[in-house]
Amino acid sequence: MRRLFFILPLLCLAALVVLFWRGLDPARDPSSLPSVLIGKKIAAVNLPGLGGRPGINTAEFAGDVTVLNFFASWCAPCRAEHPLIQELKAMPGVRVVGITFKDAPADSEKYLAELGDPYAAIGVDETGRAGMEFGLTGVPETYVIDRDGIIRYRLAQPLDPGRLKDELQPLLLELTQ
Amino acid sequence: MKRWPSIVLLLCLFAGAALALPSPPALAQSAQPDQPLADPVLEARARQLMKDVRCVVCQAQSIAESDAGIASDMRKLIRVEIAAGKSDEEIRRFLADRYGDFVLFKPPFKISTALLWAGPFLLLAMGAVTMVLFFRRRARAPAPATLSAEEMRRVTAALQGEPEPATRPTHGSGA
């Protein structure tokens, strides 16, 4: 009994040390939210196409491995990640599609004319309602959807070369096998 | 080896300081451009619900007080859904299904949130148990023994400065 009075504060201290140690981890982003949608079926979203391109109907995703990229012309990080999205397009068996998030179609067109268009289909989400179906917190955001229409990956920040190589490409290779 | 407790202490202090650092200043409150619902009863319900939904960008604010674009979208969504006759519970579930329970300031009671809800009561109970054990132990401790008549006499004698005949060593030299 007496020993408990010594051990308990020590245990509390140990718990705090662990807590603080984790808080000091520079790789930890306390504001990032884990997506609750990973492993779940993709939401039913049907969006008109941008400027005569095919639109987005998530019911048609089945049978393909899809990379879905939310972007907007007003979003600077989207510009930064754009070349990497174009690289993804080169992967065999992968369908890269986009959704413009709260962007005027004319601005989106200008953006694509300037930077290139890697998307097989582009849906226009002018109100942001479709983004909400995906639990979108901002642009850019990138999702990987497998052949069964299950969300397998979500990146709620711009794609960078490291993540492309270490996370996205291996996953896509595995899914397209 | 003796240095490491102080290193741990220092680490704790640093961690505490990092936690206490001021967060970025809150954005100035601006007038909300959102259109309120025509029906004041429904609008009141919508406002109440907005206070209960966390802004997923700023996270410390509810969408009722946040200026983030996504918060404005969510306010719009809440108004649209309420006008369409959805219940508060349905709207909460819609948001929680997409953004996780984190989006609600009052998350539902589940296995994963059990500690969050029960934690304070658990701590209170632990404190109560500790206190009960502590006082019980004190009550059970043997009471200080009272002095016997002989001991009392010796103590009084000692206090009065009288020599104690029985215990005082004698050296045979006389007083």
mmCIF file of C-alpha atoms in Angstrom:
data_model
loop_
_atom_site.group_PDB
_atom_site.id
_atom_site.type_symbol
_atom_site.label_atom_id
_atom_site.label_comp_id
_atom_site.label_asym_id
_atom_site.label_seq_id
_atom_site.Cartn_x
_atom_site.Cartn_y
_atom_site.Cartn_z
ATOM 1 C CA MET A 1 0.000 0.000 0.000
ATOM 2 C CA ARG A 2 2.738 2.346 1.046
ATOM 3 C CA ARG A 3 4.653 1.527 -2.119
ATOM 4 C CA LEU A 4 1.735 2.657 -4.246
ATOM 5 C CA PHE A 5 2.197 6.204 -3.016
ATOM 6 C CA PHE A 6 5.695 6.165 -4.448
ATOM 7 C CA ILE A 7 4.915 4.333 -7.655
ATOM 8 C CA LEU A 8 1.832 6.310 -8.613
ATOM 9 C CA PRO A 9 3.538 9.715 -8.974
ATOM 10 C CA LEU A 10 6.356 8.020 -10.855
ATOM 11 C CA LEU A 11 3.861 6.441 -13.241
ATOM 12 C CA CYS A 12 2.211 9.826 -13.741
ATOM 13 C CA LEU A 13 5.573 11.373 -14.490
ATOM 14 C CA ALA A 14 6.387 8.594 -16.945
ATOM 15 C CA ALA A 15 3.054 9.113 -18.702
ATOM 16 C CA LEU A 16 3.733 12.845 -18.959
ATOM 17 C CA VAL A 17 7.219 12.259 -20.316
ATOM 18 C CA VAL A 18 5.803 9.979 -23.009
ATOM 19 C CA LEU A 19 3.132 12.569 -23.819
ATOM 20 C CA PHE A 20 5.595 15.433 -24.041
ATOM 21 C CA TRP A 21 8.070 13.332 -25.978
ATOM 22 C CA ARG A 22 5.418 12.609 -28.583
ATOM 23 C CA GLY A 23 4.538 16.297 -28.640
ATOM 24 C CA LEU A 24 8.136 17.128 -29.472
ATOM 25 C CA ASP A 25 8.203 14.829 -32.490
ATOM 26 C CA PRO A 26 8.721 17.212 -35.432
ATOM 27 C CA ALA A 27 7.031 14.785 -37.829
ATOM 28 C CA ARG A 28 3.797 14.973 -35.857
ATOM 29 C CA ASP A 29 1.256 17.477 -37.110
ATOM 30 C CA PRO A 30 -1.279 18.017 -34.345
ATOM 31 C CA SER A 31 -3.716 19.760 -36.657
ATOM 32 C CA SER A 32 -3.903 16.982 -39.215
ATOM 33 C CA LEU A 33 -7.087 14.970 -39.038
ATOM 34 C CA PRO A 34 -7.095 11.305 -39.875
ATOM 35 C CA SER A 35 -9.652 10.698 -42.576
ATOM 36 C CA VAL A 36 -12.513 8.550 -41.413
ATOM 37 C CA LEU A 37 -13.224 7.693 -45.022
ATOM 38 C CA ILE A 38 -10.222 5.451 -45.639
ATOM 39 C CA GLY A 39 -11.461 1.922 -46.224
ATOM 40 C CA LYS A 40 -14.946 3.201 -46.972
ATOM 41 C CA LYS A 41 -16.863 3.277 -50.203
ATOM 42 C CA ILE A 42 -16.547 6.453 -52.217
ATOM 43 C CA ALA A 43 -19.441 8.906 -51.863
ATOM 44 C CA ALA A 44 -21.931 9.237 -54.702
ATOM 45 C CA VAL A 45 -20.847 12.421 -56.423
ATOM 46 C CA ASN A 46 -21.950 13.506 -59.855
ATOM 47 C CA LEU A 47 -20.428 16.677 -61.282
ATOM 48 C CA PRO A 48 -20.660 18.307 -64.695
ATOM 49 C CA GLY A 49 -17.476 18.353 -66.771
ATOM 50 C CA LEU A 50 -15.288 21.389 -67.234
ATOM 51 C CA GLY A 51 -15.545 22.969 -70.666
ATOM 52 C CA GLY A 52 -16.896 19.948 -72.528
ATOM 53 C CA ARG A 53 -14.547 17.455 -70.856
ATOM 54 C CA PRO A 54 -16.014 14.356 -69.237
ATOM 55 C CA GLY A 55 -17.358 15.129 -65.775
ATOM 56 C CA ILE A 56 -17.053 13.152 -62.558
ATOM 57 C CA ASN A 57 -19.528 10.451 -61.714
ATOM 58 C CA THR A 58 -18.089 8.366 -58.899
ATOM 59 C CA ALA A 59 -20.359 5.466 -59.812
ATOM 60 C CA GLU A 60 -18.192 5.052 -62.929
ATOM 61 C CA PHE A 61 -14.971 4.749 -60.919
ATOM 62 C CA ALA A 62 -15.451 1.009 -60.362
ATOM 63 C CA GLY A 63 -13.023 -1.163 -62.336
ATOM 64 C CA ASP A 64 -10.298 1.478 -62.429
ATOM 65 C CA VAL A 65 -7.616 2.525 -60.009
ATOM 66 C CA THR A 66 -8.333 6.231 -59.694
ATOM 67 C CA VAL A 67 -6.352 9.161 -58.400
ATOM 68 C CA LEU A 68 -8.733 11.981 -57.590
ATOM 69 C CA ASN A 69 -7.167 15.395 -57.173
ATOM 70 C CA PHE A 70 -9.023 18.422 -55.860
ATOM 71 C CA PHE A 71 -7.532 21.666 -57.161
ATOM 72 C CA ALA A 72 -8.314 25.302 -57.820
ATOM 73 C CA SER A 73 -6.671 28.029 -59.862
ATOM 74 C CA TRP A 74 -6.590 30.314 -56.805
ATOM 75 C CA CYS A 75 -4.574 27.779 -54.819
ATOM 76 C CA ALA A 76 -0.814 28.276 -54.967
ATOM 77 C CA PRO A 77 0.157 24.858 -53.513
ATOM 78 C CA CYS A 78 -1.939 23.284 -56.284
ATOM 79 C CA ARG A 79 0.383 24.883 -58.829
ATOM 80 C CA ALA A 80 3.363 23.540 -56.938
ATOM 81 C CA GLU A 81 2.132 19.942 -56.953
ATOM 82 C CA HIS A 82 0.815 20.033 -60.504
ATOM 83 C CA PRO A 83 3.933 18.592 -62.204
ATOM 84 C CA LEU A 84 3.764 15.597 -59.835
ATOM 85 C CA ILE A 85 0.136 14.957 -60.750
ATOM 86 C CA GLN A 86 1.288 14.928 -64.349
ATOM 87 C CA GLU A 87 3.877 12.326 -63.441
ATOM 88 C CA LEU A 88 1.169 10.125 -61.947
ATOM 89 C CA LYS A 89 -0.661 10.167 -65.243
ATOM 90 C CA ALA A 90 2.255 8.274 -66.789
ATOM 91 C CA MET A 91 1.691 5.269 -64.493
ATOM 92 C CA PRO A 92 0.067 2.383 -66.352
ATOM 93 C CA GLY A 93 -3.410 1.392 -65.219
ATOM 94 C CA VAL A 94 -3.960 4.569 -63.243
ATOM 95 C CA ARG A 95 -6.730 6.978 -64.101
ATOM 96 C CA VAL A 96 -6.074 10.517 -62.936
ATOM 97 C CA VAL A 97 -9.143 12.710 -62.577
ATOM 98 C CA GLY A 98 -9.677 16.132 -61.071
ATOM 99 C CA ILE A 99 -12.311 18.221 -59.361
ATOM 100 C CA THR A 100 -12.061 21.995 -59.432
ATOM 101 C CA PHE A 101 -13.000 23.241 -55.978
ATOM 102 C CA LYS A 102 -14.932 26.523 -55.782
ATOM 103 C CA ASP A 103 -13.306 27.892 -58.874
ATOM 104 C CA ALA A 104 -14.745 29.815 -61.798
ATOM 105 C CA PRO A 105 -14.612 27.524 -64.886
ATOM 106 C CA ALA A 106 -12.884 30.242 -66.935
ATOM 107 C CA ASP A 107 -10.109 30.488 -64.297
ATOM 108 C CA SER A 108 -9.710 26.708 -64.212
ATOM 109 C CA GLU A 109 -9.348 26.680 -68.008
ATOM 110 C CA LYS A 110 -6.632 29.325 -67.835
ATOM 111 C CA TYR A 111 -4.822 27.370 -65.121
ATOM 112 C CA LEU A 112 -4.833 24.177 -67.217
ATOM 113 C CA ALA A 113 -3.804 25.987 -70.396
ATOM 114 C CA GLU A 114 -0.858 27.411 -68.521
ATOM 115 C CA LEU A 115 0.296 24.315 -66.616
ATOM 116 C CA GLY A 116 -0.956 21.430 -68.717
ATOM 117 C CA ASP A 117 -3.924 19.124 -68.253
ATOM 118 C CA PRO A 118 -3.152 15.690 -66.772
ATOM 119 C CA TYR A 119 -6.781 14.836 -66.014
ATOM 120 C CA ALA A 120 -8.834 12.245 -67.879
ATOM 121 C CA ALA A 121 -11.980 13.900 -66.500
ATOM 122 C CA ILE A 122 -12.637 17.079 -64.558
ATOM 123 C CA GLY A 123 -15.693 17.779 -62.463
ATOM 124 C CA VAL A 124 -16.709 21.290 -61.479
ATOM 125 C CA ASP A 125 -17.594 21.721 -57.800
ATOM 126 C CA GLU A 126 -18.539 25.372 -57.696
ATOM 127 C CA THR A 127 -20.287 25.301 -54.329
ATOM 128 C CA GLY A 128 -17.886 23.028 -52.460
ATOM 129 C CA ARG A 129 -20.684 20.563 -51.708
ATOM 130 C CA ALA A 130 -18.928 17.651 -53.431
ATOM 131 C CA GLY A 131 -15.769 18.423 -51.454
ATOM 132 C CA MET A 132 -17.766 18.055 -48.275
ATOM 133 C CA GLU A 133 -18.808 14.557 -49.327
ATOM 134 C CA PHE A 134 -15.113 13.655 -49.232
ATOM 135 C CA GLY A 135 -14.462 15.369 -45.912
ATOM 136 C CA LEU A 136 -12.323 17.912 -47.749
ATOM 137 C CA THR A 137 -10.640 20.479 -45.518
ATOM 138 C CA GLY A 138 -8.946 22.499 -48.260
ATOM 139 C CA VAL A 139 -7.201 22.275 -51.618
ATOM 140 C CA PRO A 140 -5.173 20.545 -52.819
ATOM 141 C CA GLU A 141 -6.285 17.146 -51.640
ATOM 142 C CA THR A 142 -5.595 13.834 -53.294
ATOM 143 C CA TYR A 143 -7.432 10.535 -52.946
ATOM 144 C CA VAL A 144 -6.676 7.063 -54.239
ATOM 145 C CA ILE A 145 -9.696 4.902 -54.966
ATOM 146 C CA ASP A 146 -9.251 1.205 -55.738
ATOM 147 C CA ARG A 147 -11.115 -0.877 -58.329
ATOM 148 C CA ASP A 148 -13.910 -1.646 -55.873
ATOM 149 C CA GLY A 149 -14.552 2.036 -55.257
ATOM 150 C CA ILE A 150 -12.949 1.969 -51.801
ATOM 151 C CA ILE A 151 -10.928 4.988 -50.675
ATOM 152 C CA ARG A 152 -7.441 3.722 -49.900
ATOM 153 C CA TYR A 153 -5.427 6.877 -49.401
ATOM 154 C CA ARG A 154 -5.936 10.513 -48.671
ATOM 155 C CA LEU A 155 -3.401 13.306 -48.742
ATOM 156 C CA ALA A 156 -4.737 16.520 -47.230
ATOM 157 C CA GLN A 157 -1.808 18.626 -48.355
ATOM 158 C CA PRO A 158 0.189 19.244 -51.534
ATOM 159 C CA LEU A 159 1.865 16.213 -53.011
ATOM 160 C CA ASP A 160 5.657 16.333 -52.728
ATOM 161 C CA PRO A 161 8.325 14.198 -54.427
ATOM 162 C CA GLY A 162 8.978 12.230 -51.239
ATOM 163 C CA ARG A 163 5.361 11.229 -50.742
ATOM 164 C CA LEU A 164 4.996 10.500 -54.445
ATOM 165 C CA LYS A 165 7.873 8.050 -54.301
ATOM 166 C CA ASP A 166 7.366 6.553 -50.851
ATOM 167 C CA GLU A 167 3.602 6.461 -50.501
ATOM 168 C CA LEU A 168 1.639 7.069 -53.655
ATOM 169 C CA GLN A 169 3.582 5.160 -56.293
ATOM 170 C CA PRO A 170 4.028 1.963 -54.217
ATOM 171 C CA LEU A 171 0.334 1.985 -53.334
ATOM 172 C CA LEU A 172 -0.685 2.501 -56.960
ATOM 173 C CA LEU A 173 1.661 -0.269 -58.085
ATOM 174 C CA GLU A 174 0.120 -2.599 -55.535
ATOM 175 C CA LEU A 175 -3.441 -1.674 -56.510
ATOM 176 C CA THR A 176 -2.856 -2.032 -60.254
ATOM 177 C CA GLN A 177 -1.250 -5.452 -59.925
ATOM 178 C CA MET B 1 23.795 8.980 -13.461
ATOM 179 C CA LYS B 2 22.514 11.411 -10.878
ATOM 180 C CA ARG B 3 21.946 13.975 -13.586
ATOM 181 C CA TRP B 4 19.105 12.288 -15.384
ATOM 182 C CA PRO B 5 16.206 13.289 -13.107
ATOM 183 C CA SER B 6 17.098 16.906 -13.747
ATOM 184 C CA ILE B 7 17.277 16.215 -17.487
ATOM 185 C CA VAL B 8 13.772 14.762 -17.363
ATOM 186 C CA LEU B 9 12.597 17.772 -15.403
ATOM 187 C CA LEU B 10 14.171 20.095 -17.952
ATOM 188 C CA LEU B 11 12.510 18.207 -20.790
ATOM 189 C CA CYS B 12 9.161 18.528 -19.059
ATOM 190 C CA LEU B 13 9.715 22.244 -18.637
ATOM 191 C CA PHE B 14 10.599 22.660 -22.290
ATOM 192 C CA ALA B 15 7.552 20.687 -23.351
ATOM 193 C CA GLY B 16 5.360 22.770 -21.085
ATOM 194 C CA ALA B 17 6.803 25.960 -22.553
ATOM 195 C CA ALA B 18 6.178 24.697 -26.093
ATOM 196 C CA LEU B 19 2.552 23.968 -25.214
ATOM 197 C CA ALA B 20 2.154 27.381 -23.642
ATOM 198 C CA LEU B 21 3.435 29.255 -26.700
ATOM 199 C CA PRO B 22 0.834 31.674 -27.970
ATOM 200 C CA SER B 23 -1.223 30.335 -30.821
ATOM 201 C CA PRO B 24 -1.569 32.503 -33.922
ATOM 202 C CA PRO B 25 -3.822 35.466 -33.237
ATOM 203 C CA ALA B 26 -7.443 34.774 -33.945
ATOM 204 C CA LEU B 27 -8.740 36.432 -37.048
ATOM 205 C CA ALA B 28 -10.766 39.512 -36.418
ATOM 206 C CA GLN B 29 -14.454 38.802 -36.371
ATOM 207 C CA SER B 30 -15.932 39.906 -39.618
ATOM 208 C CA ALA B 31 -19.546 40.191 -40.527
ATOM 209 C CA GLN B 32 -20.816 36.852 -41.757
ATOM 210 C CA PRO B 33 -21.902 37.055 -45.372
ATOM 211 C CA ASP B 34 -24.170 34.039 -44.924
ATOM 212 C CA GLN B 35 -27.845 34.538 -45.502
ATOM 213 C CA PRO B 36 -29.919 33.595 -42.451
ATOM 214 C CA LEU B 37 -32.998 31.444 -42.907
ATOM 215 C CA ALA B 38 -36.306 33.268 -43.235
ATOM 216 C CA ASP B 39 -37.951 31.234 -40.469
ATOM 217 C CA PRO B 40 -36.548 32.520 -37.141
ATOM 218 C CA VAL B 41 -37.210 29.188 -35.394
ATOM 219 C CA LEU B 42 -35.239 27.230 -37.992
ATOM 220 C CA GLU B 43 -32.526 29.885 -38.014
ATOM 221 C CA ALA B 44 -32.205 29.598 -34.234
ATOM 222 C CA ARG B 45 -31.838 25.821 -34.583
ATOM 223 C CA ALA B 46 -29.204 26.278 -37.287
ATOM 224 C CA ARG B 47 -27.257 28.744 -35.111
ATOM 225 C CA GLN B 48 -27.374 26.363 -32.172
ATOM 226 C CA LEU B 49 -26.060 23.548 -34.327
ATOM 227 C CA MET B 50 -23.259 25.728 -35.741
ATOM 228 C CA LYS B 51 -21.928 26.257 -32.230
ATOM 229 C CA ASP B 52 -21.590 22.513 -31.863
ATOM 230 C CA VAL B 53 -19.612 21.911 -35.058
ATOM 231 C CA ARG B 54 -15.861 22.358 -35.052
ATOM 232 C CA CYS B 55 -14.165 24.195 -37.888
ATOM 233 C CA VAL B 56 -11.893 21.604 -39.499
ATOM 234 C CA VAL B 57 -9.338 24.217 -40.554
ATOM 235 C CA CYS B 58 -8.933 26.328 -37.423
ATOM 236 C CA GLN B 59 -10.064 23.535 -35.079
ATOM 237 C CA ALA B 60 -10.250 25.601 -31.914
ATOM 238 C CA GLN B 61 -13.263 27.489 -33.184
ATOM 239 C CA SER B 62 -16.770 26.418 -33.988
ATOM 240 C CA ILE B 63 -18.011 27.062 -37.502
ATOM 241 C CA ALA B 64 -20.301 29.704 -35.999
ATOM 242 C CA GLU B 65 -17.326 31.891 -35.183
ATOM 243 C CA SER B 66 -14.822 30.881 -37.866
ATOM 244 C CA ASP B 67 -14.005 32.913 -40.952
ATOM 245 C CA ALA B 68 -12.587 29.959 -42.889
ATOM 246 C CA GLY B 69 -14.132 29.241 -46.268
ATOM 247 C CA ILE B 70 -14.965 25.671 -45.328
ATOM 248 C CA ALA B 71 -16.756 26.882 -42.179
ATOM 249 C CA SER B 72 -18.897 29.144 -44.317
ATOM 250 C CA ASP B 73 -19.688 26.174 -46.580
ATOM 251 C CA MET B 74 -20.672 24.119 -43.559
ATOM 252 C CA ARG B 75 -22.928 26.877 -42.264
ATOM 253 C CA LYS B 76 -24.583 26.945 -45.652
ATOM 254 C CA LEU B 77 -24.941 23.166 -45.599
ATOM 255 C CA ILE B 78 -26.538 23.246 -42.147
ATOM 256 C CA ARG B 79 -29.057 25.883 -43.238
ATOM 257 C CA VAL B 80 -29.885 23.995 -46.443
ATOM 258 C CA GLU B 81 -30.371 20.705 -44.611
ATOM 259 C CA ILE B 82 -32.447 22.256 -41.826
ATOM 260 C CA ALA B 83 -34.633 23.994 -44.396
ATOM 261 C CA ALA B 84 -35.005 20.606 -46.107
ATOM 262 C CA GLY B 85 -36.441 19.197 -42.883
ATOM 263 C CA LYS B 86 -33.447 17.193 -41.632
ATOM 264 C CA SER B 87 -33.118 16.703 -37.886
ATOM 265 C CA ASP B 88 -30.126 18.035 -35.946
ATOM 266 C CA GLU B 89 -29.062 14.460 -35.301
ATOM 267 C CA GLU B 90 -29.069 13.613 -39.015
ATOM 268 C CA ILE B 91 -26.927 16.641 -39.821
ATOM 269 C CA ARG B 92 -24.498 15.812 -37.023
ATOM 270 C CA ARG B 93 -24.178 12.288 -38.314
ATOM 271 C CA PHE B 94 -23.653 13.509 -41.888
ATOM 272 C CA LEU B 95 -20.725 15.657 -40.782
ATOM 273 C CA ALA B 96 -19.270 13.058 -38.418
ATOM 274 C CA ASP B 97 -19.401 10.394 -41.150
ATOM 275 C CA ARG B 98 -17.222 12.570 -43.375
ATOM 276 C CA TYR B 99 -15.002 14.446 -40.981
ATOM 277 C CA GLY B 100 -14.937 12.096 -38.000
ATOM 278 C CA ASP B 101 -16.305 12.568 -34.486
ATOM 279 C CA PHE B 102 -13.676 15.249 -34.027
ATOM 280 C CA VAL B 103 -15.870 17.659 -35.953
ATOM 281 C CA LEU B 104 -18.419 17.632 -33.117
ATOM 282 C CA PHE B 105 -17.639 19.489 -29.924
ATOM 283 C CA LYS B 106 -19.780 16.908 -28.128
ATOM 284 C CA PRO B 107 -18.674 13.642 -29.698
ATOM 285 C CA PRO B 108 -20.959 10.631 -29.224
ATOM 286 C CA PHE B 109 -20.099 8.163 -26.469
ATOM 287 C CA LYS B 110 -18.225 5.274 -28.074
ATOM 288 C CA ILE B 111 -15.327 2.989 -27.213
ATOM 289 C CA SER B 112 -12.941 5.444 -28.847
ATOM 290 C CA THR B 113 -14.359 8.425 -26.953
ATOM 291 C CA ALA B 114 -15.002 6.627 -23.667
ATOM 292 C CA LEU B 115 -11.861 7.952 -22.008
ATOM 293 C CA LEU B 116 -12.761 11.470 -23.102
ATOM 294 C CA TRP B 117 -16.162 11.287 -21.436
ATOM 295 C CA ALA B 118 -15.333 9.125 -18.443
ATOM 296 C CA GLY B 119 -11.829 10.491 -17.812
ATOM 297 C CA PRO B 120 -12.743 13.314 -15.413
ATOM 298 C CA PHE B 121 -15.034 11.044 -13.380
ATOM 299 C CA LEU B 122 -12.366 8.367 -13.346
ATOM 300 C CA LEU B 123 -9.844 10.841 -11.961
ATOM 301 C CA LEU B 124 -12.348 12.041 -9.379
ATOM 302 C CA ALA B 125 -13.014 8.452 -8.308
ATOM 303 C CA MET B 126 -9.279 7.773 -8.073
ATOM 304 C CA GLY B 127 -8.879 10.829 -5.867
ATOM 305 C CA ALA B 128 -11.765 9.735 -3.647
ATOM 306 C CA VAL B 129 -10.348 6.235 -3.268
ATOM 307 C CA THR B 130 -6.928 7.636 -2.411
ATOM 308 C CA MET B 131 -8.444 9.904 0.219
ATOM 309 C CA VAL B 132 -10.511 7.115 1.786
ATOM 310 C CA LEU B 133 -7.452 4.858 1.953
ATOM 311 C CA PHE B 134 -5.379 7.643 3.440
ATOM 312 C CA PHE B 135 -7.843 8.499 6.208
ATOM 313 C CA ARG B 136 -8.567 4.843 6.949
ATOM 314 C CA ARG B 137 -4.881 4.203 7.422
ATOM 315 C CA ARG B 138 -4.588 7.162 9.755
ATOM 316 C CA ALA B 139 -7.557 6.013 11.811
ATOM 317 C CA ARG B 140 -6.104 2.521 12.088
ATOM 318 C CA ALA B 141 -2.687 3.711 13.222
ATOM 319 C CA PRO B 142 -2.149 2.914 16.968
ATOM 320 C CA ALA B 143 -3.087 5.812 19.195
ATOM 321 C CA PRO B 144 -0.186 7.329 21.118
ATOM 322 C CA ALA B 145 0.188 5.414 24.375
ATOM 323 C CA THR B 146 -0.607 7.280 27.565
ATOM 324 C CA LEU B 147 2.027 7.425 30.266
ATOM 325 C CA SER B 148 1.802 5.217 33.254
ATOM 326 C CA ALA B 149 1.666 6.806 36.693
ATOM 327 C CA GLU B 150 5.308 5.976 37.328
ATOM 328 C CA GLU B 151 6.414 7.466 33.968
ATOM 329 C CA MET B 152 4.339 10.574 34.644
ATOM 330 C CA ARG B 153 6.033 11.051 37.974
ATOM 331 C CA ARG B 154 9.477 10.737 36.364
ATOM 332 C CA VAL B 155 8.623 13.206 33.612
ATOM 333 C CA THR B 156 7.368 15.755 36.136
ATOM 334 C CA ALA B 157 10.416 15.226 38.213
ATOM 335 C CA ALA B 158 12.706 15.683 35.200
ATOM 336 C CA LEU B 159 10.899 18.839 34.186
ATOM 337 C CA GLN B 160 11.337 20.261 37.637
ATOM 338 C CA GLY B 161 15.041 19.585 37.474
ATOM 339 C CA GLU B 162 15.094 16.988 40.229
ATOM 340 C CA PRO B 163 17.659 14.291 39.893
ATOM 341 C CA GLU B 164 16.325 10.886 39.027
ATOM 342 C CA PRO B 165 17.483 8.483 41.642
ATOM 343 C CA ALA B 166 16.962 5.236 39.756
ATOM 344 C CA THR B 167 18.499 5.992 36.374
ATOM 345 C CA ARG B 168 21.118 8.515 37.344
ATOM 346 C CA PRO B 169 24.508 6.974 37.175
ATOM 347 C CA THR B 170 26.350 7.169 40.416
ATOM 348 C CA HIS B 171 30.060 7.643 40.483
ATOM 349 C CA GLY B 172 30.477 7.336 44.184
ATOM 350 C CA SER B 173 31.885 10.878 44.483
ATOM 351 C CA GLY B 174 28.869 12.157 46.362
ATOM 352 C CA ALA B 175 26.715 15.208 45.594
#
